[in-house]
Short mmCIF file of C-alpha atoms in Angstrom, two decimals:
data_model
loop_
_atom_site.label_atom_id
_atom_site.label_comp_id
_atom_site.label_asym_id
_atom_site.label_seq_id
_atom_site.Cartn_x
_atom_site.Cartn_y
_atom_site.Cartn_z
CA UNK P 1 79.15 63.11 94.48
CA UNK P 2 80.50 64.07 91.01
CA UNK P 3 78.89 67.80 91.70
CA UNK P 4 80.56 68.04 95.37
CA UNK P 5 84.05 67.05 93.74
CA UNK P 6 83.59 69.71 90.86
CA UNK P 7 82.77 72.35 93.57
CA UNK P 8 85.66 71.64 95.87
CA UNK P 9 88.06 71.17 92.59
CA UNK P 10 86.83 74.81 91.79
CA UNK P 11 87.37 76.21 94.92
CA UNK P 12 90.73 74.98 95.43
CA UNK P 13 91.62 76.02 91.64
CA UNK P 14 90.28 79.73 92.97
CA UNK P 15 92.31 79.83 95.90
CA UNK P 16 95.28 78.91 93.91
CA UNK P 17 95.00 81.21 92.12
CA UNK P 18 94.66 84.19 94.65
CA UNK P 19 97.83 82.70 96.53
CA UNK P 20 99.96 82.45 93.03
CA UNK P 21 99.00 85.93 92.98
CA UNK P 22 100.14 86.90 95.75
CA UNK P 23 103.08 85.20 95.34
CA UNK P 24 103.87 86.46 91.90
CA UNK P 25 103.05 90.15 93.55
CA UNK P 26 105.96 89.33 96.40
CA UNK P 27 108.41 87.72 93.48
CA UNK P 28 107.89 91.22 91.30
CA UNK P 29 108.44 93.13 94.54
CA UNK P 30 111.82 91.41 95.18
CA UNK P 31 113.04 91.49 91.91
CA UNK P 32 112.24 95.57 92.07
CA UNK P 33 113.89 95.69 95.46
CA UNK P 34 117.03 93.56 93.77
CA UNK P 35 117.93 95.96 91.35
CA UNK P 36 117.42 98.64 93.33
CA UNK P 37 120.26 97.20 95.49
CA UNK P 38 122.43 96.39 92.43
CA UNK P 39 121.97 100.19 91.14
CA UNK P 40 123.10 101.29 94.57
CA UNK P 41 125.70 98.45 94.71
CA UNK P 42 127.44 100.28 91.51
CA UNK P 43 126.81 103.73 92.70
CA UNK P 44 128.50 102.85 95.86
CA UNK P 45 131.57 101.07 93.92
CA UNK P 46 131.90 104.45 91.70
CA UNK P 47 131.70 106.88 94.77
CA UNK P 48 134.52 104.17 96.59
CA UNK P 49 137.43 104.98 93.60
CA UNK P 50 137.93 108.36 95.38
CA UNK P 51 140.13 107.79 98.32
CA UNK P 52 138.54 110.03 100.63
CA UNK P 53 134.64 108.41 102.07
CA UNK P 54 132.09 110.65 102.27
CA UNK P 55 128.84 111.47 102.79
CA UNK P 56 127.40 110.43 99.55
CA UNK P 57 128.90 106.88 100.54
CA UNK P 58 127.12 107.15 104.06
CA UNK P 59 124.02 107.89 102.06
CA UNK P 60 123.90 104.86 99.54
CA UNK P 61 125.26 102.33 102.05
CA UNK P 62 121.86 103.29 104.99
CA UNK P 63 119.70 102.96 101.73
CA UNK P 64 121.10 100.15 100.57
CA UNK P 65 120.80 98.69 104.01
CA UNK P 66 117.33 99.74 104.09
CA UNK P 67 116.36 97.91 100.97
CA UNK P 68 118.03 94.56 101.90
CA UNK P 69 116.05 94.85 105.52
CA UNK P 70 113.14 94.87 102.71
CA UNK P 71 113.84 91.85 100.65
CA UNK P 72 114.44 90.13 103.96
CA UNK P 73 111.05 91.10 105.18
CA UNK P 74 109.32 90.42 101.90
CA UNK P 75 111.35 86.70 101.71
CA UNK P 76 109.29 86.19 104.68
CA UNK P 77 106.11 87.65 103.38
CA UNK P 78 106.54 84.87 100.77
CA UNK P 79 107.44 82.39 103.29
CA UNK P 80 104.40 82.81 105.38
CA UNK P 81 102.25 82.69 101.85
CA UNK P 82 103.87 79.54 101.07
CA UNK P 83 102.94 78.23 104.74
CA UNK P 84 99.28 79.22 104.46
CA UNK P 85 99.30 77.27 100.86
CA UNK P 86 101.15 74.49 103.05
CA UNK P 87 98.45 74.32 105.48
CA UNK P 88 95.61 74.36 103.15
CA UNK P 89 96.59 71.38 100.90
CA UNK P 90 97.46 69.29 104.22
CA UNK P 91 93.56 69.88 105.16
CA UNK P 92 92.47 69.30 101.48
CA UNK P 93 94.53 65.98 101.29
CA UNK P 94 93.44 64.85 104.52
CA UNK P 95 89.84 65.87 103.50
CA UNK P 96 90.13 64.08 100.05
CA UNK P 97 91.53 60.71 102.46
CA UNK P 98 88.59 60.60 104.07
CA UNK P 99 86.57 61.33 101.05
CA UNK P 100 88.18 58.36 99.63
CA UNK P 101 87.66 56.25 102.05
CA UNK P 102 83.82 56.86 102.36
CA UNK P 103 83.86 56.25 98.60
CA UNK P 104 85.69 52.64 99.20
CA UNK P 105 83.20 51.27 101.59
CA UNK P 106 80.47 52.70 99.98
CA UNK P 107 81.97 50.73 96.45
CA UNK P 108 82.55 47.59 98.72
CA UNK P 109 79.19 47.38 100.11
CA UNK P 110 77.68 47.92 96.55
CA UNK P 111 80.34 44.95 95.57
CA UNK P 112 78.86 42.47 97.93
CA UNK P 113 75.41 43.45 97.50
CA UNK P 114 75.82 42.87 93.65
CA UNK P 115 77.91 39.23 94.27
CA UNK P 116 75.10 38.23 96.19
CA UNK P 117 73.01 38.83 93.54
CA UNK P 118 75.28 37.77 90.93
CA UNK P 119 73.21 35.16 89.05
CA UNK P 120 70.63 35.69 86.26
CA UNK P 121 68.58 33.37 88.17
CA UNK P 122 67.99 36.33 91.00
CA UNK P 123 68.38 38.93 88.89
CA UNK P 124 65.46 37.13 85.86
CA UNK P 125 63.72 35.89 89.34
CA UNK P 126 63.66 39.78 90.77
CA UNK P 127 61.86 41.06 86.69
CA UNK P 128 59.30 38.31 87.13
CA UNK P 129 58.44 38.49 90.41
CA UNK P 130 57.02 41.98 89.77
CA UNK P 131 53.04 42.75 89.87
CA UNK P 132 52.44 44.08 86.58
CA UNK P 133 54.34 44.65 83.76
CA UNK P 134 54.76 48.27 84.14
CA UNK P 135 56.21 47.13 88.01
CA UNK P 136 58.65 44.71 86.03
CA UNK P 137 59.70 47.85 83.59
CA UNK P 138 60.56 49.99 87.24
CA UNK P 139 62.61 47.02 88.11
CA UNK P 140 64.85 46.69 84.79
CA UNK P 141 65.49 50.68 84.93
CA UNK P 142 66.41 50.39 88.89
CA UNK P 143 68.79 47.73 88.02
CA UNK P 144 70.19 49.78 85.31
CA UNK P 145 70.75 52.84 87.11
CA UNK P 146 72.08 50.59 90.36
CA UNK P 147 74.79 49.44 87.71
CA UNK P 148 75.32 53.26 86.24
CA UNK P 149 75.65 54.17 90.15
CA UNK P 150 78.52 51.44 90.89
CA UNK P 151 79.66 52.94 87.54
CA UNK P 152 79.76 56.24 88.98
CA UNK P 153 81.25 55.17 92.56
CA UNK P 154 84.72 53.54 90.43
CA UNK P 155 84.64 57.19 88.22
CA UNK P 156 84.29 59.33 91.71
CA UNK P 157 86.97 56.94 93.69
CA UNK P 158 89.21 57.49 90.34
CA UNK P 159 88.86 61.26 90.31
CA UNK P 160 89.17 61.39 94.18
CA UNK P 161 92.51 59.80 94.08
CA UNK P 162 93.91 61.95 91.14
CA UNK P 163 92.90 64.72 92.86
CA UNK P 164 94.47 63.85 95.95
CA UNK P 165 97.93 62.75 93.86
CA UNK P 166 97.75 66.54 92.42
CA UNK P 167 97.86 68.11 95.82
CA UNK P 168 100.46 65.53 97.44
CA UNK P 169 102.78 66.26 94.46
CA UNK P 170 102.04 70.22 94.85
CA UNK P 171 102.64 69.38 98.85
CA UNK P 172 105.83 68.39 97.55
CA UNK P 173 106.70 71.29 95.42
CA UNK P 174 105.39 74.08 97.65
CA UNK P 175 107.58 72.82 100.61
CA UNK P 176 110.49 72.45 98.17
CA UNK P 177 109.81 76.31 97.35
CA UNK P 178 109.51 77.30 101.10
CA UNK P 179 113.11 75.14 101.59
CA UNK P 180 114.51 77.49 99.06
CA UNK P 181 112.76 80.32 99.81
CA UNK P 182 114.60 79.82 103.84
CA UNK P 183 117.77 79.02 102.18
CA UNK P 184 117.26 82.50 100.43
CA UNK P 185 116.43 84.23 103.51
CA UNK P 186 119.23 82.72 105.53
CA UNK P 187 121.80 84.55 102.54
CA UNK P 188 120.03 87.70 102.40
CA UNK P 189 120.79 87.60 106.56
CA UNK P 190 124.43 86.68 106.13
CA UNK P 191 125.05 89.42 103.57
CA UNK P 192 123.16 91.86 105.73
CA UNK P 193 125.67 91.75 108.80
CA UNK P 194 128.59 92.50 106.03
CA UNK P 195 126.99 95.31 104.81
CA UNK P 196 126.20 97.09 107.89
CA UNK P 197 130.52 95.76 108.69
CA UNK P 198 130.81 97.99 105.38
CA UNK P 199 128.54 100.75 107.30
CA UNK P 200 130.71 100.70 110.21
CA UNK P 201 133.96 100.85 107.98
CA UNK P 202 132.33 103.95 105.83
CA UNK P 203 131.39 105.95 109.78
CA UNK P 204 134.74 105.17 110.85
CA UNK P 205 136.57 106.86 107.93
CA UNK P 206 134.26 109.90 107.77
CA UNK P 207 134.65 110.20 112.10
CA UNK P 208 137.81 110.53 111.13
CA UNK P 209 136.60 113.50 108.99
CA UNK P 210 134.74 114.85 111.54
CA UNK P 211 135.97 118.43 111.01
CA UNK P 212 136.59 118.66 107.57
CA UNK P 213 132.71 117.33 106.77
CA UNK P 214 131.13 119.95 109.80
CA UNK P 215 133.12 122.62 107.67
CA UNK P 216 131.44 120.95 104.66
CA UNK P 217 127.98 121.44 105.50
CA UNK P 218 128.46 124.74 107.26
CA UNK P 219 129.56 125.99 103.68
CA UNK P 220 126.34 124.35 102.26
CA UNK P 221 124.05 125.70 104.66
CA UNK P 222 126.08 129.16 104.16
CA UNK P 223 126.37 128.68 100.51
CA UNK P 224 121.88 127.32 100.38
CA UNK P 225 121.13 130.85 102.25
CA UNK P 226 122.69 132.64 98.92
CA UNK P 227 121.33 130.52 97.09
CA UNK P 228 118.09 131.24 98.60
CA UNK P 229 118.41 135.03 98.21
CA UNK P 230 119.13 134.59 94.59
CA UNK P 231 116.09 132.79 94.11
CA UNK P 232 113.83 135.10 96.10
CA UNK P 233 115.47 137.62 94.19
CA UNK P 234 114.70 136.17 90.91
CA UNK P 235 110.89 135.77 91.89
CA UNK P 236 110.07 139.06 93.56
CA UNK P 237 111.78 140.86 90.08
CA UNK P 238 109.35 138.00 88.26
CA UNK P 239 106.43 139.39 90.64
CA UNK P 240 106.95 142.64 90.16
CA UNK P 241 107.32 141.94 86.06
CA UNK P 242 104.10 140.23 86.48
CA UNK P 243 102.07 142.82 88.61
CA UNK P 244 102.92 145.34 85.85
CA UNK P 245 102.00 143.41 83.07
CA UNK P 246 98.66 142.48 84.79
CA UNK P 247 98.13 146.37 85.39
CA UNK P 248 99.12 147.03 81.89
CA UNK P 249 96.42 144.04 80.33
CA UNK P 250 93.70 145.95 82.62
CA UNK P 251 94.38 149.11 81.32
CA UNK P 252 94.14 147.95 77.98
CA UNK P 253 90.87 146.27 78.72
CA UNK P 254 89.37 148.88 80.51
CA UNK P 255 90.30 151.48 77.65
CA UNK P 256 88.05 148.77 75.41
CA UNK P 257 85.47 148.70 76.97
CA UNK P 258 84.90 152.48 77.31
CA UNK P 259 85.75 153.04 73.89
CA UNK P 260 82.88 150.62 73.30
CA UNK P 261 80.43 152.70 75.32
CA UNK P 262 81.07 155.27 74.04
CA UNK P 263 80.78 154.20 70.45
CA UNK P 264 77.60 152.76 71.82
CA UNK P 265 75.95 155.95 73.29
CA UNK P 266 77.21 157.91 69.57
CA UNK P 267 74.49 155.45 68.10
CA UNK P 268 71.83 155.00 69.66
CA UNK P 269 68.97 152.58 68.44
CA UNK P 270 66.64 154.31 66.76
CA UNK P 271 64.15 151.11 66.05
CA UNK P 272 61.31 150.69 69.04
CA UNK P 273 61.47 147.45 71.21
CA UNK P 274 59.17 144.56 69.99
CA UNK P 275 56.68 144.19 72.89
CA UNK P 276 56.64 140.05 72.05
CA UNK P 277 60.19 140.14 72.90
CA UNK P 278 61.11 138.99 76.71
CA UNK P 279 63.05 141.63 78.36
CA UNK P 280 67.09 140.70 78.86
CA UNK P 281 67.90 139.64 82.40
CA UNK P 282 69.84 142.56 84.00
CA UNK P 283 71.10 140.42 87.12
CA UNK P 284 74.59 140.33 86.91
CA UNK P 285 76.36 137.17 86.87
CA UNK P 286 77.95 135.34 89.19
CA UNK P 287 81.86 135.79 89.24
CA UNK P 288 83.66 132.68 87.97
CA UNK P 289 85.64 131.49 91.04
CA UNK P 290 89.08 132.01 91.28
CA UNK P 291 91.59 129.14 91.23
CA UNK P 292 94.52 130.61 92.03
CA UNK P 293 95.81 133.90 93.38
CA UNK P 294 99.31 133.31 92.71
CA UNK P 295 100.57 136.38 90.39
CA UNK P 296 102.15 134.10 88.05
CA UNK P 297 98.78 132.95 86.88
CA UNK P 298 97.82 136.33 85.95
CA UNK P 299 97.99 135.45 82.16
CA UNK P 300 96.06 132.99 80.79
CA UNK P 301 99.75 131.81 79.14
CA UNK P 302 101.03 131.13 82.88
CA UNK P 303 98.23 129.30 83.71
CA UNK P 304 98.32 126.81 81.36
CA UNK P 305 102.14 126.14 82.10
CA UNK P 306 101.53 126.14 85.94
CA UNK P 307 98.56 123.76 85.18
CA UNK P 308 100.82 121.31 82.84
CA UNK P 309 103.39 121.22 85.23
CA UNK P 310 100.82 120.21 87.99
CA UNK P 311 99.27 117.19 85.81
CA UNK P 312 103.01 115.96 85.47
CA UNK P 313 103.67 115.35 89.37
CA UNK P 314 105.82 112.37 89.84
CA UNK P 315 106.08 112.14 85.90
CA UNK P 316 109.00 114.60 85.72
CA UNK P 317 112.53 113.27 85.01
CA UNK P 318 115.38 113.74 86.83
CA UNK P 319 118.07 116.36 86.29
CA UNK P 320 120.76 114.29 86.14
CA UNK P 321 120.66 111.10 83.94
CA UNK P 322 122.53 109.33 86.59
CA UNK P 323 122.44 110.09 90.07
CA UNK P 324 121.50 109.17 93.66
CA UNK P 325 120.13 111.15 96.51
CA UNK P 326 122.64 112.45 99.08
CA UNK P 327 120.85 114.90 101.13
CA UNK P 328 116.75 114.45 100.92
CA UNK P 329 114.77 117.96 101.25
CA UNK P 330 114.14 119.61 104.55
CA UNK P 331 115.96 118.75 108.07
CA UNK P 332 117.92 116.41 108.61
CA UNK P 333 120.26 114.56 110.73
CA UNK P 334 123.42 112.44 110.23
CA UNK P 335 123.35 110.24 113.33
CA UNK P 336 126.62 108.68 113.17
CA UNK P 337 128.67 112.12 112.79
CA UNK P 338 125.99 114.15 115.30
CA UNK P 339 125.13 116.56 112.29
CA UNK P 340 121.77 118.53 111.32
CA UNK P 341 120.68 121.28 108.87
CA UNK P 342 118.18 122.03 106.50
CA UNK P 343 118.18 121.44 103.11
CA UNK P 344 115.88 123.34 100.68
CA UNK P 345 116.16 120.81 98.00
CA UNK P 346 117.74 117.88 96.89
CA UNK P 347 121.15 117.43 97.08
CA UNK P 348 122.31 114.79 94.32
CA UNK P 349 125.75 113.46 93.79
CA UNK P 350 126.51 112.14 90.17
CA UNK P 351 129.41 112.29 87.90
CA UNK P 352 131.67 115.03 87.39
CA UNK P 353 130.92 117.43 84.68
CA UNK P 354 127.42 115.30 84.32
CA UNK P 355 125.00 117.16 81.97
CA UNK P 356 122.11 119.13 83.83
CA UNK P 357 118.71 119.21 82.47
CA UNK P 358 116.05 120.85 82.68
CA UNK P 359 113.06 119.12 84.15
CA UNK P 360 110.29 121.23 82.11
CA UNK P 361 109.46 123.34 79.53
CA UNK P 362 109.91 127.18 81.03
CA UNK P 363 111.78 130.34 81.04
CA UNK P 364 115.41 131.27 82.16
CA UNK P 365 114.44 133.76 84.61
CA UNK P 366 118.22 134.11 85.93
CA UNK P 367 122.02 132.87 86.33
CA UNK P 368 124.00 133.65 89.09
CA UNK P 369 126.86 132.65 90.68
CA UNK P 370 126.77 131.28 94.46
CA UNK P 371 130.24 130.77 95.61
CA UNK P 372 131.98 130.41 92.75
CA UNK P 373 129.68 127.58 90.73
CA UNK P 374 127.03 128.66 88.57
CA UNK P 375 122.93 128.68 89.43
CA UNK P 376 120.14 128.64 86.16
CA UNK P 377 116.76 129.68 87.72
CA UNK P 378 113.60 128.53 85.46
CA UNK P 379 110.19 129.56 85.66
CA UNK P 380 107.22 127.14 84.82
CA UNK P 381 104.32 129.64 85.17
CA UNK P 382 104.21 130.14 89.17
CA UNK P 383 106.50 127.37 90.15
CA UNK P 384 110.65 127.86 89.68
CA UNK P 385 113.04 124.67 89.34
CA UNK P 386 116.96 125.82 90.19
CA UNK P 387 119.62 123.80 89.24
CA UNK P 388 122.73 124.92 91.39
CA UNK P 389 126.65 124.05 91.48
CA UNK P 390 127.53 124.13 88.18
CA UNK P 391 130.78 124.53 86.71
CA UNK P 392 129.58 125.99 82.94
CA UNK P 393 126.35 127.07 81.49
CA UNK P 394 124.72 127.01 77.99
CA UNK P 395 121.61 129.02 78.59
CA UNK P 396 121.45 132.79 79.02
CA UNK P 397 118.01 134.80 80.82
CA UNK P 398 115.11 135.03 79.29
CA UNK P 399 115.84 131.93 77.11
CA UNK P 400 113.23 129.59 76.53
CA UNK P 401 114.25 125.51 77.28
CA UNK P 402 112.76 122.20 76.63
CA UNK P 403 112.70 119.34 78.78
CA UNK P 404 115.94 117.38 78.61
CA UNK P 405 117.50 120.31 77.23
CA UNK P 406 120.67 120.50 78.79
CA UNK P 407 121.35 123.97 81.27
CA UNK P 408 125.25 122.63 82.55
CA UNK P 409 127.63 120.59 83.78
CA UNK P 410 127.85 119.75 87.16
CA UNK P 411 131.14 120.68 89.41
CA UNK P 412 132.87 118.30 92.13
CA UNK P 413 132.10 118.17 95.83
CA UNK P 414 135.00 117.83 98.24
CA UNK P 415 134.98 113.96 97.89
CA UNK P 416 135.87 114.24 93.92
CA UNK P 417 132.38 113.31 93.00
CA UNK P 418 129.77 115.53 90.72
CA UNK P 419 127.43 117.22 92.51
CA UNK P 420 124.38 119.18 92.43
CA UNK P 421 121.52 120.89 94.66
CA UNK P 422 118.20 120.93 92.71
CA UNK P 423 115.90 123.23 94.30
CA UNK P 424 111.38 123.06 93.73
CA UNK P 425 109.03 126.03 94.80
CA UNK P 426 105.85 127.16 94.17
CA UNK P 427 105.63 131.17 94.29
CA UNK P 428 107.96 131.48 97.45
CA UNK P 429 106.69 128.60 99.32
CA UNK P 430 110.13 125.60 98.94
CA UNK P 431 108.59 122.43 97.70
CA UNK P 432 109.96 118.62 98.17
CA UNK P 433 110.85 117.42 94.25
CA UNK P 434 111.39 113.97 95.58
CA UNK P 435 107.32 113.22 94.95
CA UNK P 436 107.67 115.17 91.70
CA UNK P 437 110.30 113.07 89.81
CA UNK P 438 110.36 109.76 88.43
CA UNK P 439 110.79 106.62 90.94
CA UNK P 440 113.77 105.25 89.58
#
């Protein structure tokens, strides 16, 4: 009996365990989710000073609303958790009852038995009446173990009901957590419906804008397709740099090599071949394969850059020390407003006159100017980072920069607010840098 209550105190210690793990896994997700919500909360409280709502305010309130649709969800991932752990200490308790109950008759019958045969008449009269000696010894240990057994039916019957006090009293506290837990949820709800109130306030203003924000993104899209041409720009001169250097390397190594054969057939070897020694293997080797074909990797110098830069996906910092996303990379569409386009990076809104950073070690391959702001194009072996819409500079072309070291400031958008379109490619193919920079 001892060894079943062990067992099922084990197993329910085990299960505990996995649940408060589970639990604690749901209380660290909402406690991410919360301060991702409070970050946006200022953001969208620093974008609201300027008079005039815009589309960076659009953007923060549909993510915010998006991440308090997620605690909601996960408060109910914890609720249904707590329920389970609910469930499974009603069984246990009602198990234990039972348990306890079998243990009380079982103690009462023992009880009786042993009143019966209470006197030392019956119990001296049960020795003697034995066979043979060795009989009467059996019969003094089985009354000695029949006394260790009662012993161990009042230990089991005390262990049964602790037990069973342990999970009423956790019954008690798990319900009180799922209580607050609905309480919690029922907030989350209420503060929900105001926000997307704050949504419908924010849509109104910028319907109202209608115009002015179409003319807004027409310039972008106008303003992206320079900015595009300058880039391609940038990396076909880069190509054509590389090509020649390439060319130039071969040259070099092919005017080696025949310098070497020649020196080679000017002396020939004038000692005969030992007939003990095995004859070199002519077969030529196999070519190494090639991993890349990108021109960029032509040197073993780009290479290594291009293959740092690869090992630091999702590791690289932001551009911006503080920032949100206002436009994600490639189409999109602004519901609310009826607007699409295209964007070939990420469009982040931060502070006026922010610093820019560079995101890598690499090259200034170029600056140029795209209607009227500023554009620093770096080169990190065969992929190029561009950090556009600046309103000053503080690296020149062919400059070498750090990570963290700063390129810029970043100008205003139309809304007051610092902005700036951070662009990722590899060769000439555009990239998404949202899976390439930190989670914040």
């Amino acid at each position: 009996m001892l060894k079943t209550l062990f067992s099922c105190f084990l197993i329910l210690a085990f299960s505990g365990s996995l649940l408060a793990q589970t639990s604690d896994d749901l209380k660290k997700k909402q406690a991410d989710i919360q301060r991702e919500i409070d970050e946006l909360k200022q953001s969208l409280n620093d974008t609201k000073k300027n008079k005039k709502a815009g589309l960076g305010q659009l953007s923060l309130i549909t993510k915010k609303l998006r991440l308090r649709e997620q605690a909601i969800n996960n408060i109910n991932d914890q609720i249904n958790v707590i329920q389970n752990n609910i469930s499974q200490s009603r069984n246990e308790i009602t198990r234990l009852k039972q348990e306890l109950d079998t243990l009380k008759t079982q103690y009462e019958k023992s009880v009786v038995y042993a009143y019966k045969n209470r006197s030392n008449y019956d119990f001296l009269n049960f020795i003697f009446s034995a066979a043979s000696f060795n009989d009467a010894l059996k019969r003094i240990e089985y009354l000695k173990s029949y006394r260790q057994y009662r012993e161990q039916q009042a230990t089991s019957i005390k262990n049964t009901q602790l037990l069973l006090q342990g999970k009423i009293t956790g019954l008690e506290t798990t319900q009180k957590r799922k209580s607050d837990a609905l309480v919690e949820q029922q907030k989350e709800k209420v503060v929900l419906v105001e926000e997307r109130k704050e949504k419908d306030e924010i849509v109104n203003k910028l319907k109202t804008r209608e115009r002015e924000l179409t003319k807004e993104l027409t310039d972008k899209q106008r303003a992206d397709k320079k900015l595009r041409d300058g880039i391609m720009a940038a990396i076909r001169r880069e190509a054509d740099k590389a090509r020649a250097e390439a060319k130039r390397r071969e040259k070099e190594e092919a005017a080696a090599a025949a310098a070497a054969a020649k020196k080679a057939a000017a002396n020939p070897a004038t000692t005969s071949p030992n007939p003990n020694t095995t004859a070199a293997n002519n077969t030529p080797a196999k070519p190494a394969p090639v991993k890349s074909k990108s021109v960029f990797d032509a040197t073993p110098e780009g290479e290594l850059i291009s293959d740092n830069f690869e090992k630091n996906r999702g590791k690289l910092p932001w551009p911006v020390d503080k920032g949100q996303i206002k436009i994600h990379f490639g189409p999109y569409r602004i519901a609310e407003l009826k607007i699409t386009g295209n964007n070939p990076g990420l469009t982040l809104e931060t502070e006026e006159g922010a610093a820019v950073k560079a995101v890598f070690d690499g090259e200034v391959i170029s600056v140029f100017e795209v209607d009227g702001s500023s554009a620093v194009f770096v080169r990190h072996g065969k992929y190029f980072t561009t950090y556009s819409n600046l309103n000053s500079v503080t690296v020149g072309r062919n400059q070498q920069v750090k990570a963290g070291q700063v390129l810029g400031k970043a100008a205003s958008n139309s809304e007051g607010n610092g902005e700036i379109e951070f662009v990722l490619m590899q060769d000439t193919r555009n990239l998404d840098p949202e899976p390439w920079i930190r989670r914040r």
